[in-house]
Coordinates of C-alpha atoms in Angstrom, one line a residue:
M103 CA 180.8 168.2 20.0
L104 CA 177.6 167.2 21.7
D105 CA 176.0 163.7 21.6
L106 CA 172.2 163.5 22.2
T107 CA 169.7 160.6 22.3
V108 CA 166.1 161.4 21.4
E109 CA 163.2 159.0 21.4
E110 CA 161.4 158.6 18.1
N111 CA 157.9 159.8 17.6
I112 CA 158.5 163.3 19.2
G113 CA 158.2 166.4 17.0
D114 CA 155.8 168.9 15.8
G115 CA 157.5 171.6 17.9
S116 CA 158.8 169.5 20.7
K117 CA 161.8 171.0 22.5
I118 CA 164.8 168.8 22.5
M119 CA 167.2 171.0 24.5
Q120 CA 168.6 174.5 24.8
L121 CA 172.0 175.3 23.6
T122 CA 173.8 178.2 25.3
A123 CA 177.0 179.9 24.1
M124 CA 179.0 182.1 26.6
D125 CA 180.4 185.5 25.4
A126 CA 182.7 187.4 27.7
D127 CA 181.8 190.8 26.1
E128 CA 179.1 193.1 27.3
G129 CA 176.3 194.9 26.0
A130 CA 175.5 194.4 22.3
N131 CA 178.7 192.6 21.8
A132 CA 177.4 189.9 24.1
L133 CA 174.2 189.2 22.2
V134 CA 174.5 185.7 20.6
T135 CA 172.4 184.5 17.6
Y136 CA 172.0 180.7 17.0
T137 CA 171.7 179.0 13.6
I138 CA 171.9 175.4 12.2
I139 CA 174.4 175.5 9.4
S140 CA 173.8 171.9 8.2
G141 CA 172.3 168.4 8.9
A142 CA 168.8 169.5 10.0
D143 CA 167.1 167.8 7.0
D144 CA 164.0 170.0 7.8
S145 CA 163.6 167.9 11.0
F146 CA 165.1 170.4 13.4
H147 CA 165.0 174.1 14.1
I148 CA 166.9 176.3 16.6
N149 CA 165.5 179.4 18.1
P150 CA 168.1 182.1 17.1
E151 CA 167.7 184.0 20.3
S152 CA 167.1 181.4 23.0
G153 CA 169.1 178.5 21.4
E154 CA 166.3 176.1 21.9
L155 CA 166.6 173.1 19.6
I156 CA 163.1 172.1 18.4
A157 CA 162.0 169.0 16.4
T158 CA 159.9 170.4 13.6
K159 CA 158.3 167.1 12.5
R160 CA 157.8 163.7 14.0
L161 CA 160.9 161.7 14.2
D162 CA 160.9 158.1 12.9
R163 CA 163.8 155.9 13.7
E164 CA 162.8 153.4 11.1
R165 CA 163.1 156.2 8.5
R166 CA 166.3 157.8 9.9
S167 CA 168.1 156.9 13.1
K168 CA 170.9 159.5 13.3
Y169 CA 171.4 163.2 12.6
S170 CA 174.6 165.3 12.8
L171 CA 173.8 169.1 13.1
L172 CA 176.4 171.8 12.8
V173 CA 175.2 174.7 15.0
R174 CA 176.8 178.2 15.0
A175 CA 176.7 180.8 17.7
D176 CA 177.4 184.3 16.3
D177 CA 177.7 187.7 18.2
G178 CA 177.8 189.7 15.1
L179 CA 181.5 189.8 14.8
Q180 CA 182.7 186.5 15.9
S181 CA 181.1 183.0 15.8
S182 CA 181.7 179.6 17.1
D183 CA 180.5 176.2 15.7
M184 CA 179.6 173.0 17.5
R185 CA 178.7 169.6 16.2
V186 CA 175.5 168.1 17.7
N187 CA 175.1 164.3 17.0
I188 CA 171.5 163.2 17.6
T189 CA 170.6 159.5 17.9
I190 CA 167.0 158.6 17.5
S191 CA 166.2 155.8 20.0
D192 CA 163.6 153.2 19.2
V193 CA 160.0 153.0 20.5
N194 CA 158.1 149.8 20.0
D195 CA 155.8 151.2 17.4
H196 CA 155.8 148.3 14.9
M197 CA 154.2 144.9 15.0
P198 CA 156.0 141.9 13.6
K199 CA 155.0 141.2 10.0
F200 CA 155.1 137.8 8.2
S201 CA 156.7 137.5 4.8
K202 CA 153.5 135.9 3.5
P203 CA 149.9 136.2 4.4
W204 CA 149.8 132.4 4.8
Y205 CA 152.2 129.6 4.2
S206 CA 151.8 126.3 2.4
F207 CA 154.3 123.5 2.2
D208 CA 154.3 120.1 0.5
I209 CA 155.9 117.2 2.3
P210 CA 156.4 113.7 1.0
E211 CA 155.0 111.2 3.3
D212 CA 158.3 109.3 3.5
T213 CA 160.2 112.3 4.9
T214 CA 162.5 111.2 7.7
P215 CA 161.6 112.4 11.2
G216 CA 164.0 115.2 12.2
S217 CA 164.1 116.6 8.7
L218 CA 163.8 120.3 8.1
V219 CA 160.5 120.6 6.3
A220 CA 159.6 124.3 6.2
A221 CA 160.6 127.8 7.4
I222 CA 158.5 130.9 8.1
L223 CA 159.8 134.5 8.4
A224 CA 158.5 137.6 10.2
T225 CA 160.2 141.0 10.3
D226 CA 159.9 143.9 12.8
E227 CA 161.1 147.4 11.9
D228 CA 161.9 148.2 15.5
S229 CA 165.3 147.7 16.8
G230 CA 166.8 146.0 19.8
V231 CA 164.5 144.0 21.9
N232 CA 161.5 145.6 20.1
G233 CA 162.7 144.0 16.9
E234 CA 163.5 140.6 18.3
I235 CA 160.9 138.0 17.2
T236 CA 159.9 134.8 18.8
Y237 CA 157.9 132.2 17.0
T238 CA 155.3 129.9 18.6
V239 CA 152.5 127.6 17.5
S240 CA 149.3 128.8 18.9
E241 CA 147.0 126.2 17.3
D242 CA 148.1 122.7 16.2
D243 CA 145.9 120.0 14.8
G244 CA 148.8 117.7 14.2
D245 CA 149.4 116.7 17.8
R246 CA 152.9 118.2 17.7
T247 CA 153.8 116.5 14.4
F248 CA 155.9 119.5 13.6
F249 CA 158.3 121.4 15.8
L250 CA 158.8 125.2 15.3
N251 CA 162.1 126.6 16.3
P252 CA 161.2 129.8 18.2
V253 CA 164.2 131.7 17.0
T254 CA 164.7 130.6 13.4
G255 CA 161.2 129.9 12.4
V256 CA 162.2 126.5 11.0
F257 CA 159.9 123.5 11.2
N258 CA 161.2 120.1 11.8
L259 CA 159.3 116.8 11.4
T260 CA 158.9 115.0 14.7
C261 CA 157.3 111.7 13.6
T262 CA 156.5 109.7 10.4
L263 CA 153.8 110.8 8.1
D264 CA 151.2 108.6 6.4
Y265 CA 149.3 110.0 3.5
E266 CA 146.8 107.3 3.7
V267 CA 146.0 108.3 7.4
Q268 CA 146.1 112.2 7.1
Q269 CA 146.6 114.2 4.0
Y270 CA 147.2 117.7 5.5
Y271 CA 147.9 119.7 8.6
I272 CA 146.9 123.3 9.5
L273 CA 148.9 125.3 12.2
T274 CA 148.5 128.8 13.5
V275 CA 151.8 130.4 14.2
R276 CA 152.5 133.6 16.2
A277 CA 155.4 136.0 15.8
E278 CA 155.9 138.2 18.8
D279 CA 158.5 141.0 19.4
G280 CA 160.3 141.9 22.6
G281 CA 157.9 144.7 23.3
G282 CA 154.9 142.3 23.4
Q283 CA 153.4 143.1 20.0
F284 CA 152.6 140.0 17.9
T285 CA 150.9 138.9 14.8
T286 CA 149.6 135.4 13.6
S287 CA 149.6 133.5 10.3
R288 CA 148.3 130.1 9.0
V289 CA 150.7 127.4 8.0
Y290 CA 149.4 124.6 5.7
F291 CA 151.3 121.3 5.5
N292 CA 150.2 119.2 2.5
V293 CA 151.3 115.5 2.8
L294 CA 152.3 114.3 -0.6
D295 CA 151.5 110.7 -1.5
V296 CA 154.5 108.4 -1.9
N297 CA 154.1 105.1 -3.7
D298 CA 154.5 102.9 -0.6
N299 CA 151.5 100.6 -1.1
S300 CA 151.3 97.6 -3.3
P301 CA 148.2 96.8 -5.4
V302 CA 146.1 94.1 -3.7
F303 CA 144.1 91.4 -5.5
S304 CA 140.8 90.6 -3.9
L305 CA 141.7 86.9 -4.0
A306 CA 145.0 85.1 -3.6
S307 CA 144.3 82.9 -6.6
Y308 CA 141.6 82.3 -9.2
S309 CA 140.4 79.2 -11.0
T310 CA 137.9 78.8 -13.8
S311 CA 136.9 76.5 -16.7
L312 CA 135.7 77.2 -20.3
M313 CA 135.0 75.3 -23.5
E314 CA 137.9 75.0 -25.8
N315 CA 135.9 76.5 -28.7
Q316 CA 135.4 79.9 -26.9
P317 CA 135.8 82.6 -29.6
P318 CA 138.6 85.2 -29.3
G319 CA 137.5 88.2 -27.3
S320 CA 135.4 86.2 -24.8
T321 CA 135.8 87.4 -21.2
I322 CA 137.2 84.9 -18.7
L323 CA 137.7 86.9 -15.5
T324 CA 137.6 90.5 -14.3
F325 CA 140.1 91.2 -11.5
N326 CA 139.3 93.5 -8.5
V327 CA 142.5 95.2 -7.4
T328 CA 142.9 98.1 -5.0
D329 CA 145.8 100.4 -4.2
A330 CA 145.7 102.6 -1.1
D331 CA 148.0 105.2 -2.8
D332 CA 146.6 108.2 -4.7
G333 CA 146.9 109.6 -8.1
S334 CA 149.2 107.9 -10.6
N335 CA 150.5 105.9 -7.7
S336 CA 147.1 104.1 -7.6
Q337 CA 146.7 103.8 -11.3
L338 CA 147.2 100.2 -12.3
S339 CA 148.6 98.3 -15.3
Y340 CA 148.0 94.5 -15.8
S341 CA 150.1 91.9 -17.6
I342 CA 150.5 88.2 -18.0
T343 CA 154.0 87.3 -16.9
S344 CA 154.0 83.5 -17.4
G345 CA 152.0 80.5 -18.4
D346 CA 151.0 82.0 -21.8
S347 CA 154.0 81.4 -24.0
L348 CA 151.9 81.3 -27.2
G349 CA 150.0 84.6 -26.4
Q350 CA 146.6 83.0 -26.3
F351 CA 145.2 85.3 -23.6
N352 CA 144.9 89.1 -23.1
I353 CA 144.3 91.3 -20.1
D354 CA 143.4 95.0 -20.6
K355 CA 144.0 98.1 -18.4
N356 CA 140.7 97.4 -16.5
G357 CA 141.8 94.0 -15.4
V358 CA 139.6 92.0 -17.8
L359 CA 141.2 88.7 -18.8
S360 CA 139.9 87.4 -22.2
V361 CA 140.7 84.9 -25.0
R362 CA 143.0 86.3 -27.6
Q363 CA 143.6 83.4 -29.9
P364 CA 141.6 80.2 -30.6
L365 CA 142.2 77.5 -27.9
D366 CA 142.8 73.8 -28.4
R367 CA 142.4 71.5 -25.5
E368 CA 144.3 68.7 -27.3
S369 CA 147.3 71.0 -27.6
Q370 CA 147.0 72.2 -24.0
S371 CA 144.2 71.4 -21.6
F372 CA 145.3 73.4 -18.6
Y373 CA 146.8 76.9 -18.2
N374 CA 148.3 78.3 -15.0
L375 CA 148.7 82.0 -15.7
V376 CA 150.6 84.4 -13.5
I377 CA 148.9 87.8 -13.6
Q378 CA 150.9 90.8 -12.5
V379 CA 149.7 94.3 -11.7
H380 CA 151.8 97.3 -11.0
D381 CA 151.0 100.9 -10.1
M382 CA 152.0 103.7 -12.4
A383 CA 154.2 105.8 -10.1
P384 CA 156.2 108.2 -12.3
L385 CA 159.6 107.1 -13.0
P386 CA 162.3 107.0 -11.6
A387 CA 160.2 106.3 -8.5
S388 CA 159.8 102.6 -7.6
R389 CA 156.7 100.9 -8.7
Y390 CA 155.0 98.3 -6.6
T391 CA 153.8 95.0 -8.1
S392 CA 151.5 92.2 -7.0
T393 CA 150.8 88.8 -8.7
T394 CA 148.2 86.2 -8.6
Q395 CA 147.7 82.8 -10.2
V396 CA 144.8 81.9 -12.5
S397 CA 144.1 78.2 -13.2
I398 CA 142.1 77.7 -16.4
I399 CA 140.8 74.3 -17.4
L400 CA 139.7 73.7 -21.0
L401 CA 136.6 71.5 -21.5
D402 CA 136.7 69.1 -24.5
M403 CA 134.8 69.3 -27.8
N404 CA 134.8 66.3 -30.2
D405 CA 136.9 68.2 -32.7
N406 CA 139.6 65.6 -33.5
P407 CA 139.3 62.4 -35.5
P408 CA 141.4 59.4 -34.5
S409 CA 145.0 59.6 -35.8
F410 CA 147.0 56.5 -36.6
I411 CA 150.4 56.2 -35.1
S412 CA 151.1 52.6 -36.1
P413 CA 153.5 51.9 -39.1
K414 CA 152.1 51.8 -42.6
L415 CA 154.4 49.0 -43.6
T416 CA 154.9 45.5 -42.1
Y417 CA 156.8 42.4 -43.1
I418 CA 155.9 38.7 -42.6
P419 CA 157.5 35.5 -43.8
E420 CA 155.6 33.6 -46.5
N421 CA 155.5 30.6 -44.1
T422 CA 153.7 32.5 -41.3
P423 CA 151.1 30.2 -39.6
I424 CA 147.4 31.1 -39.7
D425 CA 146.0 33.1 -36.8
T426 CA 149.4 34.8 -36.3
I427 CA 149.2 38.5 -35.4
V428 CA 150.6 40.3 -38.4
F429 CA 150.6 43.8 -36.9
K430 CA 148.6 45.9 -34.5
A431 CA 146.8 49.0 -35.8
Q432 CA 147.0 51.8 -33.3
A433 CA 145.3 55.2 -33.4
T434 CA 145.0 57.9 -30.8
D435 CA 142.4 60.6 -30.3
P436 CA 143.5 63.7 -28.4
D437 CA 139.9 64.3 -27.3
S438 CA 138.8 63.1 -23.8
G439 CA 136.1 60.8 -22.5
P440 CA 133.9 59.0 -25.0
N441 CA 135.2 61.4 -27.7
S442 CA 138.5 59.5 -27.5
Y443 CA 137.2 55.9 -27.5
I444 CA 138.2 54.1 -30.7
E445 CA 136.9 51.1 -32.7
Y446 CA 138.7 49.4 -35.7
N447 CA 137.5 47.8 -38.9
L448 CA 139.0 46.6 -42.2
L449 CA 137.6 48.0 -45.5
N450 CA 137.0 45.3 -48.1
P451 CA 139.1 42.4 -46.5
L452 CA 141.3 40.9 -49.3
E453 CA 140.6 37.3 -50.2
N454 CA 139.8 36.6 -46.5
K455 CA 143.5 36.6 -45.7
F456 CA 143.3 39.0 -42.8
S457 CA 140.9 40.1 -39.9
I458 CA 141.1 42.8 -37.3
G459 CA 140.1 43.1 -33.6
T460 CA 137.5 45.8 -33.1
I461 CA 138.9 47.0 -29.8
D462 CA 142.6 46.0 -29.8
G463 CA 143.3 46.6 -33.6
E464 CA 145.2 43.4 -33.9
V465 CA 145.4 42.2 -37.5
R466 CA 145.6 38.4 -37.8
L467 CA 146.4 36.1 -40.7
T468 CA 143.4 34.0 -41.7
G469 CA 144.7 32.3 -44.9
E470 CA 147.9 30.8 -46.2
L471 CA 150.5 33.0 -48.0
D472 CA 152.6 32.4 -51.1
R473 CA 155.2 35.1 -51.9
E474 CA 155.6 33.7 -55.4
T475 CA 151.9 34.2 -56.0
V476 CA 151.3 37.6 -54.2
S477 CA 154.3 39.4 -52.8
N478 CA 152.4 42.1 -50.9
Y479 CA 148.9 43.2 -49.7
N480 CA 147.4 46.6 -49.2
L481 CA 144.9 46.8 -46.3
T482 CA 142.7 49.8 -45.4
V483 CA 142.1 50.2 -41.7
I484 CA 139.3 52.5 -40.4
A485 CA 139.3 54.0 -36.9
T486 CA 136.1 55.6 -35.5
D487 CA 135.6 57.4 -32.2
K488 CA 132.5 57.4 -29.9
G489 CA 131.8 61.1 -30.0
Q490 CA 128.5 62.5 -30.9
P491 CA 128.7 62.9 -33.9
S492 CA 131.5 60.4 -34.3
L493 CA 134.6 61.1 -36.3
S494 CA 136.8 58.6 -38.2
S495 CA 140.0 58.3 -40.2
S496 CA 141.7 55.6 -42.2
T497 CA 145.2 54.4 -43.1
D498 CA 146.6 52.1 -45.7
V499 CA 148.9 49.4 -44.5
V500 CA 151.2 47.5 -46.9
V501 CA 152.0 43.9 -45.9
I502 CA 155.2 42.7 -47.5
I503 CA 155.6 39.0 -47.8
L504 CA 159.2 38.0 -47.0
D505 CA 161.1 35.4 -48.9
I506 CA 162.3 32.1 -47.4
N507 CA 165.9 31.1 -48.2
D508 CA 165.2 28.1 -50.5
N509 CA 167.6 28.7 -53.4
N510 CA 171.4 28.2 -53.7
P511 CA 173.7 30.9 -55.2
I512 CA 174.7 29.1 -58.5
F513 CA 177.9 30.0 -60.3
V514 CA 177.5 31.0 -64.0
Q515 CA 180.5 28.8 -64.8
K516 CA 181.8 25.7 -63.1
L517 CA 185.3 26.4 -64.4
Y518 CA 187.1 29.7 -65.1
K519 CA 190.5 29.5 -67.1
V520 CA 192.8 32.4 -67.0
E521 CA 196.4 33.0 -68.4
I522 CA 198.4 35.9 -67.0
A523 CA 202.0 37.1 -67.2
E524 CA 204.1 36.2 -64.2
N525 CA 205.1 39.8 -63.8
I526 CA 201.6 41.1 -63.5
L527 CA 201.3 44.0 -61.1
T528 CA 199.9 43.6 -57.6
G529 CA 196.3 44.8 -57.4
T530 CA 195.6 43.9 -61.1
D531 CA 192.2 42.3 -61.7
V532 CA 192.5 38.7 -63.0
V533 CA 188.9 37.4 -63.4
Q534 CA 185.4 38.0 -62.1
V535 CA 183.3 35.1 -61.0
S536 CA 179.5 35.5 -60.7
A537 CA 176.8 33.5 -59.0
T538 CA 173.0 34.2 -59.0
D539 CA 170.4 33.4 -56.3
G540 CA 166.7 33.3 -57.0
D541 CA 165.8 34.4 -53.4
E542 CA 165.2 38.0 -52.3
G543 CA 166.8 40.3 -49.8
S544 CA 169.6 38.9 -47.7
N545 CA 168.7 35.4 -48.9
G546 CA 169.6 36.5 -52.4
Q547 CA 172.7 38.5 -51.5
V548 CA 175.8 36.6 -52.6
R549 CA 179.3 36.8 -51.0
Y550 CA 182.4 35.2 -52.4
A551 CA 185.5 33.6 -50.8
I552 CA 188.6 31.6 -51.9
I553 CA 188.4 28.5 -49.8
S554 CA 191.4 26.5 -51.2
G555 CA 194.3 26.7 -53.6
N556 CA 195.6 30.0 -52.3
T557 CA 198.0 28.8 -49.6
N558 CA 200.3 31.8 -49.7
N559 CA 197.5 34.2 -50.3
E560 CA 198.8 35.2 -53.7
F561 CA 195.3 36.2 -54.7
R562 CA 192.4 37.9 -53.1
I563 CA 188.7 38.1 -54.0
D564 CA 186.2 41.0 -53.5
S565 CA 183.5 39.4 -51.3
V566 CA 180.8 41.5 -53.0
T567 CA 181.8 41.8 -56.7
G568 CA 183.6 38.4 -57.0
V569 CA 186.6 40.1 -58.7
I570 CA 189.9 38.2 -58.1
T571 CA 193.0 40.3 -58.0
V572 CA 196.7 39.7 -57.6
A573 CA 197.7 40.1 -53.9
K574 CA 201.4 39.3 -54.1
S575 CA 204.2 39.2 -56.7
L576 CA 204.1 35.9 -58.8
D577 CA 207.0 33.8 -60.1
R578 CA 206.4 31.2 -62.8
E579 CA 209.8 29.6 -62.1
K580 CA 208.6 28.9 -58.5
K581 CA 205.0 28.0 -59.2
P582 CA 203.7 28.0 -62.8
S583 CA 199.9 27.6 -62.1
Y584 CA 197.1 27.8 -59.5
S585 CA 193.8 26.1 -59.1
L586 CA 191.6 28.2 -56.8
T587 CA 188.3 26.9 -55.3
V588 CA 185.9 29.8 -54.9
Q589 CA 182.7 29.5 -52.8
S590 CA 179.5 31.6 -53.1
A591 CA 177.2 31.9 -50.1
D592 CA 174.0 33.8 -49.6
R593 CA 173.3 35.8 -46.5
G594 CA 170.3 33.9 -45.2
S595 CA 170.1 32.9 -41.5
S596 CA 171.1 29.4 -42.8
P597 CA 173.4 30.3 -45.7
R598 CA 173.3 28.2 -48.9
T599 CA 176.5 27.7 -50.9
D600 CA 178.0 26.7 -54.3
T601 CA 181.6 26.4 -55.6
T602 CA 183.6 26.8 -58.8
T603 CA 187.2 26.3 -59.9
V604 CA 189.4 29.1 -61.2
S605 CA 192.5 27.8 -63.1
I606 CA 195.3 30.4 -63.4
V607 CA 198.3 29.7 -65.7
L608 CA 201.4 32.0 -65.4
L609 CA 203.0 33.0 -68.7
D610 CA 206.8 33.2 -68.7
V611 CA 208.5 36.6 -68.7
N612 CA 212.3 36.9 -69.4
D613 CA 213.2 37.8 -65.8
Y614 CA 216.1 35.4 -65.2
I615 CA 219.8 36.1 -66.2
P616 CA 221.9 33.4 -67.8
T617 CA 224.4 31.9 -65.3
F618 CA 227.6 29.9 -66.1
E619 CA 227.6 26.5 -64.4
L620 CA 231.5 26.7 -63.9
S621 CA 233.3 29.9 -63.6
P622 CA 236.0 30.8 -64.4
Y623 CA 237.3 28.1 -66.8
S624 CA 241.0 27.1 -67.0
V625 CA 242.4 24.9 -69.8
N626 CA 245.9 23.6 -70.6
V627 CA 246.7 23.2 -74.3
P628 CA 249.9 21.7 -75.8
E629 CA 251.7 23.9 -78.2
N630 CA 252.3 23.0 -81.9
L631 CA 249.1 21.0 -82.3
E632 CA 248.8 19.8 -85.9
M633 CA 245.2 18.5 -86.3
L634 CA 243.3 21.7 -86.3
P635 CA 240.6 23.0 -85.7
K636 CA 240.3 21.2 -82.4
V637 CA 237.6 21.6 -79.7
I638 CA 239.4 22.4 -76.5
L639 CA 236.4 23.5 -74.2
Q640 CA 232.6 23.4 -74.0
V641 CA 231.2 26.3 -72.0
V642 CA 227.7 25.9 -70.5
A643 CA 225.3 28.6 -69.1
R644 CA 221.9 28.1 -67.4
D645 CA 218.7 30.2 -67.8
D646 CA 215.5 29.3 -65.8
D647 CA 213.2 31.1 -68.2
Q648 CA 211.1 29.3 -70.7
G649 CA 211.0 29.1 -74.5
L650 CA 213.0 31.7 -76.4
N651 CA 213.8 33.4 -73.1
S652 CA 216.0 30.4 -72.1
K653 CA 217.7 29.9 -75.5
L654 CA 221.3 31.0 -75.2
T655 CA 224.0 32.2 -77.6
Y656 CA 227.8 32.3 -76.9
L657 CA 230.2 34.9 -78.2
L658 CA 234.0 35.3 -77.8
V659 CA 234.4 39.0 -77.2
G660 CA 237.9 39.5 -75.9
G661 CA 241.5 38.0 -75.6
N662 CA 241.5 36.5 -79.1
E663 CA 243.2 39.4 -80.9
D664 CA 245.4 37.1 -83.0
G665 CA 242.5 34.9 -84.1
S666 CA 243.8 31.6 -82.7
F667 CA 240.4 30.6 -81.4
T668 CA 236.8 30.5 -82.5
L669 CA 233.6 30.0 -80.4
S670 CA 230.5 28.3 -81.8
A671 CA 227.0 29.5 -81.0
N672 CA 226.5 26.4 -78.8
G673 CA 229.5 27.2 -76.7
E674 CA 232.3 25.0 -78.2
L675 CA 235.7 26.7 -78.1
H676 CA 237.9 25.7 -81.1
L677 CA 241.7 26.1 -81.5
V678 CA 242.2 27.0 -85.1
Q679 CA 245.9 27.9 -85.1
S680 CA 248.9 26.2 -83.7
L681 CA 250.2 27.9 -80.5
D682 CA 253.8 28.7 -79.6
R683 CA 254.4 28.9 -75.9
E684 CA 257.7 30.7 -76.3
R685 CA 255.9 33.5 -78.1
K686 CA 252.9 33.6 -75.7
E687 CA 252.4 31.2 -72.9
Q688 CA 248.9 32.2 -71.7
Y689 CA 245.6 33.5 -73.2
I690 CA 242.9 35.2 -71.2
M691 CA 239.6 35.4 -73.1
L692 CA 236.2 36.8 -72.4
I693 CA 233.1 34.8 -73.3
T694 CA 229.5 36.0 -73.3
A695 CA 226.3 34.0 -72.9
A696 CA 223.2 35.9 -73.9
D697 CA 219.5 34.9 -74.1
S698 CA 217.3 35.8 -77.0
D699 CA 216.2 39.1 -75.4
F700 CA 219.8 40.3 -74.6
R701 CA 218.5 41.7 -71.3
L702 CA 221.0 41.0 -68.5
L703 CA 224.8 40.4 -68.2
R704 CA 227.3 39.1 -65.7
F705 CA 231.1 39.7 -65.8
A706 CA 233.7 37.6 -64.0
T707 CA 237.5 37.7 -63.7
K708 CA 239.8 35.1 -62.4
K709 CA 242.1 37.5 -60.7
K710 CA 239.4 38.7 -58.3
D711 CA 237.0 35.8 -58.6
A712 CA 234.2 38.3 -58.4
S713 CA 230.9 38.8 -60.3
F714 CA 229.4 42.1 -61.4
F715 CA 225.8 42.6 -62.5
F716 CA 224.8 45.4 -64.8
P717 CA 221.4 46.9 -65.6
C718 CA 219.1 45.3 -68.2
M719 CA 219.1 47.2 -71.5
K720 CA 216.8 46.9 -74.5
R721 CA 218.6 45.7 -77.5
D722 CA 216.5 47.8 -79.9
I723 CA 217.3 51.0 -78.0
F724 CA 220.9 50.6 -76.8
V725 CA 222.5 48.4 -79.5
A726 CA 226.0 50.0 -79.3
S727 CA 226.3 49.5 -75.5
L728 CA 225.1 45.9 -75.1
L729 CA 226.9 43.7 -72.7
H730 CA 226.0 40.0 -72.1
W731 CA 227.0 37.3 -69.7
Q732 CA 230.7 37.2 -69.9
E733 CA 233.3 34.7 -68.5
L734 CA 237.1 35.1 -68.2
F735 CA 238.7 32.2 -70.0
Q736 CA 242.4 31.4 -69.2
L737 CA 244.4 29.4 -71.6
K738 CA 247.9 28.2 -70.7
I739 CA 250.2 26.7 -73.4
N740 CA 252.1 23.6 -72.1
P741 CA 254.4 21.9 -74.6
N742 CA 254.8 18.8 -72.5
Q743 CA 251.1 18.1 -72.1
A744 CA 249.0 16.7 -74.8
T745 CA 245.5 17.0 -73.3
S746 CA 243.2 19.8 -72.2
Q747 CA 241.6 20.1 -68.8
S748 CA 238.7 22.2 -67.7

């Protein structure tokens, strides 16, 4: 095997080398013929006799850099092959070539120094040193704003950019290979505007004045605003951010401030608008804003008549002295200057009772008043301003004449008589007293009170209606009647009064139980009495009720099974049969005392000396179960004693 290195660009019959094969034979057997078996690719030829290896066409490393030839030496009978490897060595026959005829790069002006901003590329088909490219800047109008890496072709920014100072840069770059061949290209750097400038008003603040009757659409101001940025970054949008809560002004895209809605100096005489302008940088980029203040003063027109703020109603006592100020008419005019000066007059003064001050509006009494003759007056007050032409308005004022407290509240009756049951329920109305007062208002308002006869507060009276009601439980047996003194009083500053008497009589209710005076009774009776019947005992019970409710009836209800005794209705106990002590030495009898209503009972026994009370029962409902006041009566038979003892 044979390795050869051949420079490119040789060919067209150039001899590369001569191959020689040795043959030990002699004569014709030693004659060697050379041929290329493979790998020549029409680029090589070998002389069959001399063995000279010839390049048949120009070699180009950039097209093919290696060949591998199989060469055979043949003496007619025998042959031998050899591999010949040919490497085509480079010759600097190519210039570097840029990837583009020229380069253009866009760089935002806010790019940070040191940032990689661009890259250029050149290629060289040569190899080795001949293909190694070095980049340089041959012409630079940017004063080294950009640094070119000589190996990579990468540009780095060396300082800050400002679109407003310089919008573009043009550089000439050179690409040179190791063999000294070079080529150049233009590089354009376009600085892109970044929204880094705020809009600027020509003035820090503005002030102006205009008549309040300016029609909508009237121009007030035109703002001159500049923005050093470019394109959409310098396009402006205006708005009113404060001072115009009612939307009475408008500002258009050209910065023209105008009237949007009718103005009224009386509602608002001064406006302090804040005008904002911002650029139209595409979102989401930040937008810069600026503001300015605009002071607008509205000048007055006499477009408002006086307006009354004083009351339309006033009160005066009927005994008010002449020349007293009754009330003060007061009107306001929201206009300014002479347009707001006001004079007052009365229209058709009534009966010369009142007059008014032209400047101060004070209405004075000029004649005597009598409420009973005229209880109120209607006055018409006129207010006129000093504008040119003048405007006026009027108001009606009602003067109410107040009453003087000169009448007593008089009771309709001087005496009220009432009868009520003693068991009347608490809270029940008993009687209503009434008094009238000829005065008006508080002077005629009557209030009632019980001033005597109600020591224990058994009754109360409604101070407004005069209704007397029961406040506590009543008991006829403790107090059968009441005499109440009721007073009426008006509510004047110096109250006037009157009195009446209310007589209340309590009617009896059967609410007391009969009670025996002595209990129990004990009587000794001789046996074998002959003069019969004989009264041996008078029982007595007490009932504090009245009338029929206190009338008592006595009954013998037990212990008289053999009929030896009788009891009269008035409580006399009679012995009607002779007694025999040996047969029965003692009688125990039960006596009942009942009032006419048979309502309550009491039971007593001698053995326990105790009393038992039972519920009240209606006779017409529980006839079969009625019990009355009962007493245990003990009768002892004594043959040696001739008298009875209680």
